[in-house]
Amino acid sequence: MRLGVIDVGSNTVHLLVVDAHRGAQPLPATSHKIELRLSEHVTDAGDIAESGEAALTGFIHECLAVAEDQGVEEVMAFVTSAIREAPNGEEVLARVRAATGVALQVLSGEDEARLTFLAARRWFGWSSGTLLVVDIGGGSLELAAGMDEEPDAAVSLPLGAGRLTRDLLPGDPPSSEVVREARRVIRQRLAAAMRPLAKAGTADRAVGTSKTMRSLARVTGAAPSSEGPYAARSLERVALATLVTDLGAMTSRQRERLSGISASRSHQLLAGALVAEAVMDLLDLDRLEICPWALREGVILSRLDTMG
């Protein structure tokens, strides 16, 4: 069957259309996305602003039109931290549903970690043994580890690249003192949440997913997206440490000139790098392999598992 998944993230709203059958690899047919940056459409009280709600409603209408044109039989839609944490999130979702007919499912941080872990497990297979998955989004960081398809530990922390840029890294570029303080805060918050992962055991394979990880890997020498999803890609801790130093001295405009970095993501790259480096240091990971599948694929795979 042909499935459509609308992913409302903190940075991007993305429709992915796939040909999906139980027991088979989901094959991408088309995608449609916009850099909405919903996390920036907030009031001083933290509510989703009318501008953000209107843009989201309009884009979901666009997604439905694309889905119809592509012969989609079922549309699934979900939201993550940007709406999940907004005080008026439920009201926004109700109005979007009334306007579009689409019921956006709110995923918890643990759900995000669990579904992303499922996608990585299916991609790399059982031969990976104990798997550790690191996913840096715009609003949150998800970590999951385990031996099965359901992780033994699933952790979500408010350490997304967009959130940290807004809250902890003012300036373009931020001062060295600001960067050092952001680094300290990130590592303290992360260290306080390490126990469940430590109990899950030493990872046989450590994996990074999603746009921030792919961007960091690309800047440090990984294959470009033009080489396709099966090209082996990784992020090395030594190279990342050098990159963090370099990024701290760059403006957003200078970061845009780096390989594989878009203008819309350049201002968040330093925060993402600080989080990735903290995870690798605190978990003693020399290398993260990059997985092309992440949360959207996890949602699709979970849906296929329920099909009779």
Coordinates of N, CA and C in Angstrom, one line a residue, residues 55-239:
A55 N 0.5 28.8 9.5 CA 1.5 28.2 8.5 C 1.4 26.7 8.5
L56 N 1.2 26.1 9.7 CA 1.1 24.7 9.9 C -0.2 24.2 9.2
T57 N -1.3 24.9 9.4 CA -2.6 24.5 8.8 C -2.5 24.5 7.3
G58 N -1.9 25.6 6.8 CA -1.8 25.8 5.3 C -0.9 24.7 4.7
F59 N 0.2 24.3 5.4 CA 1.1 23.3 4.8 C 0.5 21.9 4.9
I60 N -0.3 21.7 5.9 CA -0.9 20.3 6.0 C -1.9 20.2 4.8
H61 N -2.6 21.3 4.5 CA -3.5 21.3 3.3 C -2.7 20.9 2.0
E62 N -1.5 21.5 1.9 CA -0.6 21.2 0.8 C -0.2 19.7 0.8
C63 N 0.1 19.2 2.0 CA 0.5 17.8 2.1 C -0.6 16.9 1.7
L64 N -1.8 17.2 2.1 CA -3.0 16.4 1.7 C -3.2 16.4 0.2
A65 N -3.0 17.5 -0.5 CA -3.1 17.6 -1.9 C -2.0 16.7 -2.6
V66 N -0.8 16.8 -2.1 CA 0.3 15.9 -2.6 C -0.1 14.5 -2.4
A67 N -0.5 14.1 -1.2 CA -0.9 12.7 -0.9 C -2.0 12.2 -1.9
E68 N -3.0 13.0 -2.1 CA -4.0 12.6 -3.1 C -3.5 12.4 -4.5
D69 N -2.6 13.3 -4.9 CA -2.0 13.2 -6.2 C -1.2 12.0 -6.4
Q70 N -0.6 11.5 -5.3 CA 0.3 10.4 -5.3 C -0.4 9.1 -5.0
G71 N -1.7 9.1 -4.8 CA -2.5 7.9 -4.6 C -2.3 7.3 -3.3
V72 N -2.0 8.1 -2.3 CA -1.8 7.6 -0.9 C -3.1 7.1 -0.3
E73 N -3.1 5.9 0.3 CA -4.3 5.2 0.8 C -4.5 5.6 2.3
E74 N -3.4 5.9 3.0 CA -3.5 6.2 4.4 C -2.5 7.3 4.8
V75 N -2.9 8.3 5.5 CA -2.0 9.4 6.0 C -1.9 9.3 7.5
M76 N -0.7 9.2 8.0 CA -0.4 9.3 9.4 C 0.3 10.6 9.7
A77 N 0.0 11.2 10.8 CA 0.6 12.5 11.1 C 1.0 12.6 12.6
F78 N 2.1 13.1 12.9 CA 2.6 13.2 14.3 C 3.3 14.5 14.6
V79 N 3.3 14.9 15.8 CA 4.1 16.1 16.3 C 5.0 15.7 17.4
T80 N 6.1 16.5 17.5 CA 7.1 16.2 18.5 C 7.2 17.4 19.5
S81 N 8.3 17.8 19.9 CA 8.4 18.6 21.1 C 7.9 20.0 20.9
A82 N 7.9 20.6 19.7 CA 7.5 22.0 19.6 C 6.0 22.2 20.0
I83 N 5.1 21.3 19.7 CA 3.7 21.4 20.1 C 3.5 20.7 21.4
R84 N 4.2 19.6 21.6 CA 4.0 18.8 22.8 C 4.3 19.6 24.1
E85 N 5.2 20.6 24.0 CA 5.5 21.3 25.2 C 4.8 22.7 25.3
A86 N 4.1 23.1 24.2 CA 3.4 24.4 24.2 C 2.2 24.3 25.1
P87 N 2.0 25.3 26.0 CA 0.8 25.3 26.8 C -0.5 25.2 26.1
N88 N -0.5 25.8 24.9 CA -1.8 25.8 24.0 C -1.7 24.7 23.0
G89 N -0.8 23.7 23.1 CA -0.6 22.7 22.1 C -1.9 21.9 21.8
E90 N -2.7 21.5 22.8 CA -3.9 20.8 22.5 C -4.9 21.6 21.8
E91 N -5.0 22.9 22.1 CA -5.9 23.8 21.4 C -5.5 23.9 19.9
V92 N -4.2 24.1 19.7 CA -3.7 24.2 18.3 C -4.1 22.9 17.5
L93 N -3.8 21.8 18.1 CA -4.1 20.5 17.4 C -5.6 20.4 17.1
A94 N -6.4 20.8 18.0 CA -7.9 20.7 17.8 C -8.3 21.6 16.6
R95 N -7.7 22.8 16.5 CA -8.1 23.7 15.5 C -7.5 23.2 14.1
V96 N -6.3 22.7 14.1 CA -5.8 22.1 12.9 C -6.6 20.9 12.4
R97 N -7.1 20.1 13.3 CA -7.9 19.0 12.9 C -9.2 19.5 12.3
A98 N -9.8 20.5 13.0 CA -11.1 21.0 12.5 C -10.9 21.6 11.1
A99 N -9.8 22.2 10.8 CA -9.5 22.9 9.5 C -9.1 21.9 8.4
T100 N -8.4 20.8 8.8 CA -7.8 19.9 7.8 C -8.4 18.5 7.8
G101 N -9.0 18.1 8.9 CA -9.4 16.7 9.0 C -8.3 15.8 9.5
V102 N -7.1 16.3 9.7 CA -6.0 15.5 10.1 C -5.8 15.5 11.6
A103 N -5.8 14.4 12.2 CA -5.5 14.3 13.7 C -4.0 14.0 13.9
L104 N -3.4 15.0 14.4 CA -1.9 14.9 14.6 C -1.7 14.2 16.0
Q105 N -1.0 13.1 15.9 CA -0.7 12.4 17.1 C 0.5 13.0 17.8
V106 N 0.4 13.2 19.1 CA 1.5 13.7 19.9 C 2.3 12.6 20.4
L107 N 3.6 12.6 20.0 CA 4.5 11.6 20.4 C 5.3 12.1 21.6
S108 N 5.4 11.3 22.6 CA 6.2 11.6 23.8 C 7.7 11.5 23.4
G109 N 8.6 12.1 24.2 CA 10.0 12.0 23.9 C 10.4 10.5 23.9
E110 N 9.9 9.7 24.9 CA 10.2 8.3 24.9 C 9.7 7.6 23.7
D111 N 8.6 8.0 23.1 CA 8.1 7.4 21.9 C 9.0 7.7 20.7
E112 N 9.5 8.9 20.7 CA 10.5 9.3 19.6 C 11.7 8.4 19.7
A113 N 12.2 8.3 20.9 CA 13.5 7.5 21.1 C 13.2 6.0 20.7
R114 N 12.1 5.5 21.1 CA 11.7 4.1 20.8 C 11.5 3.8 19.3
L115 N 10.8 4.7 18.7 CA 10.5 4.5 17.2 C 11.8 4.7 16.4
T116 N 12.6 5.7 16.8 CA 13.9 5.9 16.1 C 14.8 4.7 16.2
F117 N 14.8 4.1 17.4 CA 15.6 2.9 17.7 C 15.1 1.8 16.8
L118 N 13.8 1.6 16.7 CA 13.3 0.6 15.8 C 13.8 0.7 14.4
A119 N 13.7 2.0 13.9 CA 14.2 2.2 12.5 C 15.7 1.8 12.3
A120 N 16.5 2.2 13.3 CA 17.9 1.9 13.2 C 18.2 0.4 13.4
R121 N 17.4 -0.2 14.2 CA 17.6 -1.7 14.4 C 17.3 -2.4 13.1
R122 N 16.2 -2.0 12.4 CA 15.8 -2.6 11.2 C 16.8 -2.3 10.1
W123 N 17.4 -1.2 10.1 CA 18.4 -0.8 9.1 C 19.7 -1.6 9.2
F124 N 20.2 -1.7 10.5 CA 21.5 -2.3 10.7 C 21.4 -3.8 11.0
G125 N 20.2 -4.3 11.5 CA 20.0 -5.7 11.7 C 20.5 -6.2 13.0
W126 N 20.2 -7.5 13.2 CA 20.5 -8.2 14.5 C 22.0 -8.4 14.7
S127 N 22.7 -8.4 13.6 CA 24.2 -8.6 13.8 C 24.9 -7.5 14.5
S128 N 24.1 -6.4 14.7 CA 24.7 -5.2 15.4 C 24.8 -5.4 16.9
G129 N 24.1 -6.5 17.4 CA 24.2 -6.7 18.9 C 23.5 -5.6 19.7
T130 N 24.1 -5.2 20.8 CA 23.5 -4.1 21.6 C 23.7 -2.8 20.8
L131 N 22.6 -2.1 20.5 CA 22.7 -0.9 19.7 C 22.4 0.3 20.5
L132 N 23.2 1.4 20.2 CA 22.9 2.7 20.9 C 22.6 3.7 19.8
V133 N 21.5 4.4 19.9 CA 21.0 5.3 18.9 C 21.0 6.7 19.5
V134 N 21.6 7.7 18.8 CA 21.6 9.1 19.2 C 20.9 9.9 18.1
D135 N 19.9 10.7 18.5 CA 19.1 11.5 17.6 C 19.0 12.9 18.1
I136 N 19.6 13.9 17.4 CA 19.5 15.3 17.9 C 18.5 16.0 16.9
G137 N 17.4 16.4 17.5 CA 16.4 17.1 16.8 C 16.5 18.6 17.0
G138 N 15.5 19.4 16.6 CA 15.5 20.8 16.9 C 15.1 21.1 18.3
G139 N 14.2 20.3 18.9 CA 13.8 20.6 20.2 C 14.3 19.7 21.3
S140 N 14.7 18.5 20.9 CA 15.1 17.5 21.9 C 16.2 16.6 21.4
L141 N 16.8 15.9 22.4 CA 17.8 14.9 22.1 C 17.2 13.6 22.6
E142 N 17.2 12.5 21.7 CA 16.7 11.2 22.1 C 17.9 10.2 22.1
L143 N 17.9 9.4 23.1 CA 19.0 8.4 23.2 C 18.2 7.1 23.5
A144 N 18.6 6.0 22.9 CA 18.0 4.7 23.2 C 19.1 3.6 23.0
A145 N 19.0 2.5 23.8 CA 19.9 1.4 23.7 C 19.2 0.1 24.1
G146 N 19.7 -1.0 23.5 CA 19.2 -2.3 23.8 C 19.6 -3.3 22.8
M147 N 19.2 -4.6 23.1 CA 19.5 -5.7 22.2 C 18.4 -6.1 21.3
D148 N 17.2 -5.6 21.5 CA 16.0 -6.1 20.8 C 15.5 -4.9 19.9
E149 N 14.3 -5.1 19.4 CA 13.7 -4.0 18.6 C 13.1 -3.0 19.5
E150 N 12.7 -3.4 20.7 CA 12.3 -2.5 21.8 C 13.5 -2.2 22.6
P151 N 13.9 -0.9 22.8 CA 15.1 -0.6 23.6 C 14.9 -0.9 25.0
D152 N 16.0 -1.2 25.7 CA 16.0 -1.4 27.1 C 16.0 0.0 27.9
A153 N 16.5 1.0 27.2 CA 16.5 2.3 27.7 C 16.2 3.3 26.6
A154 N 15.3 4.3 27.0 CA 14.8 5.3 26.0 C 14.8 6.6 26.8
V155 N 15.6 7.6 26.4 CA 15.7 8.8 27.1 C 15.5 10.0 26.2
S156 N 14.7 11.0 26.6 CA 14.5 12.2 25.8 C 14.9 13.4 26.7
L157 N 15.7 14.3 26.2 CA 16.1 15.5 27.0 C 15.9 16.7 26.2
P158 N 15.6 17.9 26.8 CA 15.4 19.1 26.1 C 16.8 19.7 25.6
L159 N 17.5 19.0 24.8 CA 18.8 19.4 24.3 C 18.8 19.4 22.8
G160 N 17.7 19.9 22.1 CA 17.7 20.0 20.7 C 18.5 21.2 20.2
A161 N 19.0 21.1 19.0 CA 19.9 22.2 18.4 C 19.2 23.5 18.3
G162 N 17.9 23.5 17.9 CA 17.2 24.8 17.8 C 17.0 25.4 19.2
R163 N 16.5 24.6 20.1 CA 16.3 25.1 21.5 C 17.5 25.7 22.1
L164 N 18.6 25.0 22.0 CA 19.9 25.4 22.7 C 20.4 26.7 22.0
T165 N 20.3 26.8 20.7 CA 20.7 28.0 20.0 C 20.0 29.2 20.6
R166 N 18.7 29.0 20.7 CA 17.8 30.1 21.2 C 18.1 30.5 22.6
D167 N 18.2 29.4 23.5 CA 18.3 29.7 24.9 C 19.7 29.9 25.4
L168 N 20.7 29.3 24.8 CA 22.1 29.3 25.4 C 23.2 29.9 24.5
L169 N 22.9 30.2 23.2 CA 24.0 30.6 22.3 C 23.6 31.9 21.6
P170 N 23.3 33.0 22.3 CA 23.1 34.3 21.6 C 24.4 34.8 21.0
G171 N 24.2 35.6 19.9 CA 25.4 36.2 19.3 C 25.7 35.4 18.0
D172 N 26.3 36.1 17.1 CA 26.7 35.5 15.8 C 28.0 36.0 15.3
P173 N 29.1 35.4 15.8 CA 29.1 34.2 16.6 C 29.0 34.5 18.1
P174 N 28.6 33.5 18.9 CA 28.6 33.8 20.3 C 30.0 33.9 20.9
S175 N 30.1 34.6 22.0 CA 31.5 34.7 22.6 C 32.0 33.4 23.1
S176 N 33.3 33.3 23.3 CA 33.9 32.1 23.8 C 33.3 31.8 25.2
E177 N 33.0 32.8 26.0 CA 32.5 32.6 27.3 C 31.1 32.0 27.2
V178 N 30.3 32.4 26.3 CA 28.9 31.9 26.1 C 29.0 30.5 25.6
V179 N 29.9 30.2 24.7 CA 30.0 28.8 24.3 C 30.5 27.9 25.4
R180 N 31.4 28.3 26.2 CA 31.9 27.5 27.3 C 30.7 27.2 28.3
E181 N 29.9 28.2 28.6 CA 28.8 28.0 29.5 C 27.8 27.1 29.0
A182 N 27.5 27.2 27.7 CA 26.5 26.3 27.0 C 27.1 24.9 27.1
R183 N 28.4 24.7 26.8 CA 29.0 23.4 26.9 C 28.8 22.8 28.3
R184 N 29.0 23.6 29.3 CA 28.9 23.2 30.7 C 27.5 22.7 31.0
V185 N 26.5 23.5 30.6 CA 25.1 23.2 30.9 C 24.7 21.9 30.2
I186 N 25.0 21.8 28.9 CA 24.7 20.6 28.1 C 25.2 19.3 28.8
R187 N 26.5 19.4 29.2 CA 27.1 18.2 29.8 C 26.5 17.9 31.2
Q188 N 26.2 18.9 32.0 CA 25.5 18.6 33.2 C 24.2 17.9 33.1
R189 N 23.4 18.4 32.2 CA 22.0 17.9 31.9 C 22.1 16.5 31.4
L190 N 23.1 16.3 30.5 CA 23.3 14.9 29.9 C 23.8 13.9 30.9
A191 N 24.7 14.3 31.7 CA 25.3 13.4 32.7 C 24.3 12.9 33.7
A192 N 23.3 13.8 34.0 CA 22.3 13.5 35.0 C 21.3 12.4 34.5
A193 N 21.3 12.2 33.2 CA 20.4 11.2 32.6 C 21.1 10.0 32.1
M194 N 22.3 9.7 32.4 CA 23.1 8.6 31.9 C 22.8 7.3 32.4
R195 N 22.2 7.2 33.6 CA 22.1 5.9 34.3 C 21.3 4.9 33.5
P196 N 20.2 5.2 32.9 CA 19.4 4.1 32.2 C 20.3 3.6 31.0
L197 N 21.0 4.4 30.4 CA 21.9 4.0 29.3 C 23.0 3.1 29.8
A198 N 23.6 3.5 30.9 CA 24.7 2.7 31.5 C 24.2 1.3 31.9
K199 N 23.0 1.2 32.4 CA 22.4 -0.1 32.8 C 22.1 -1.0 31.5
A200 N 21.9 -0.4 30.4 CA 21.6 -1.1 29.2 C 22.8 -1.9 28.6
G201 N 24.0 -1.5 29.1 CA 25.2 -2.2 28.8 C 26.0 -1.5 27.7
T202 N 27.2 -2.0 27.4 CA 28.1 -1.4 26.4 C 27.6 -1.7 25.0
A203 N 27.6 -0.7 24.2 CA 27.0 -0.8 22.9 C 28.0 -1.5 22.0
D204 N 27.5 -2.5 21.2 CA 28.4 -3.1 20.1 C 28.4 -2.2 18.9
R205 N 27.4 -1.4 18.7 CA 27.3 -0.5 17.6 C 26.6 0.8 18.0
A206 N 27.2 2.0 17.7 CA 26.7 3.3 18.1 C 26.3 4.0 16.8
V207 N 25.1 4.6 16.8 CA 24.5 5.1 15.6 C 24.0 6.5 15.8
G208 N 24.1 7.4 14.9 CA 23.5 8.7 14.9 C 22.5 8.8 13.8
T209 N 21.4 9.5 14.0 CA 20.4 9.7 13.0 C 20.0 11.1 12.9
S210 N 19.2 11.4 11.8 CA 18.6 12.7 11.6 C 19.5 13.8 11.0
K211 N 18.9 14.9 10.7 CA 19.6 15.9 9.9 C 20.9 16.5 10.5
T212 N 20.8 16.8 11.8 CA 22.0 17.3 12.5 C 23.2 16.4 12.4
M213 N 22.9 15.1 12.7 CA 24.0 14.2 12.6 C 24.6 14.0 11.2
R214 N 23.7 14.0 10.3 CA 24.1 13.9 8.9 C 24.9 15.1 8.5
S215 N 24.5 16.3 8.9 CA 25.3 17.5 8.6 C 26.6 17.5 9.2
L216 N 26.7 17.1 10.5 CA 28.0 17.1 11.1 C 29.0 16.1 10.5
A217 N 28.4 14.9 10.1 CA 29.2 13.9 9.4 C 29.7 14.4 8.1
R218 N 28.8 15.1 7.3 CA 29.2 15.6 6.0 C 30.3 16.6 6.1
V219 N 30.2 17.6 7.1 CA 31.2 18.6 7.2 C 32.6 18.0 7.6
T220 N 32.6 16.9 8.3 CA 33.8 16.3 8.7 C 34.3 15.2 7.7
G221 N 33.7 15.2 6.5 CA 34.2 14.3 5.4 C 33.4 13.2 5.0
A222 N 32.2 13.0 5.5 CA 31.4 11.8 5.0 C 30.9 12.1 3.6
A223 N 30.4 11.0 3.0 CA 29.9 11.0 1.6 C 28.7 11.9 1.5
P224 N 28.6 12.7 0.4 CA 27.4 13.5 0.2 C 26.2 12.7 -0.1
S225 N 25.0 13.4 0.1 CA 23.7 12.7 -0.1 C 23.6 12.1 -1.5
S226 N 24.3 12.7 -2.5 CA 24.2 12.3 -3.9 C 24.7 10.9 -4.1
E227 N 25.5 10.3 -3.1 CA 26.0 9.0 -3.2 C 25.0 7.9 -2.7
G228 N 23.8 8.4 -2.3 CA 22.7 7.5 -1.9 C 22.7 7.0 -0.5
P229 N 21.7 6.4 0.0 CA 21.5 6.0 1.4 C 22.4 4.8 1.8
Y230 N 23.0 4.0 0.8 CA 23.8 2.9 1.2 C 25.2 3.2 1.4
A231 N 25.7 4.4 1.0 CA 27.1 4.8 1.3 C 27.3 4.8 2.8
A232 N 28.4 4.2 3.2 CA 28.8 4.2 4.6 C 29.2 5.6 5.0
R233 N 28.6 6.0 6.1 CA 28.9 7.4 6.6 C 29.1 7.3 8.2
S234 N 30.0 8.1 8.7 CA 30.2 8.1 10.1 C 30.7 9.5 10.6
L235 N 30.6 9.7 11.9 CA 31.0 10.9 12.6 C 32.1 10.5 13.6
E236 N 33.3 11.0 13.4 CA 34.4 10.6 14.3 C 34.6 11.6 15.4
R237 N 34.8 11.2 16.6 CA 35.0 12.1 17.8 C 36.1 13.0 17.6
V238 N 37.3 12.6 17.1 CA 38.4 13.5 17.0 C 38.1 14.6 16.0
A239 N 37.5 14.3 14.9 CA 37.2 15.3 13.9 C 36.1 16.2 14.4

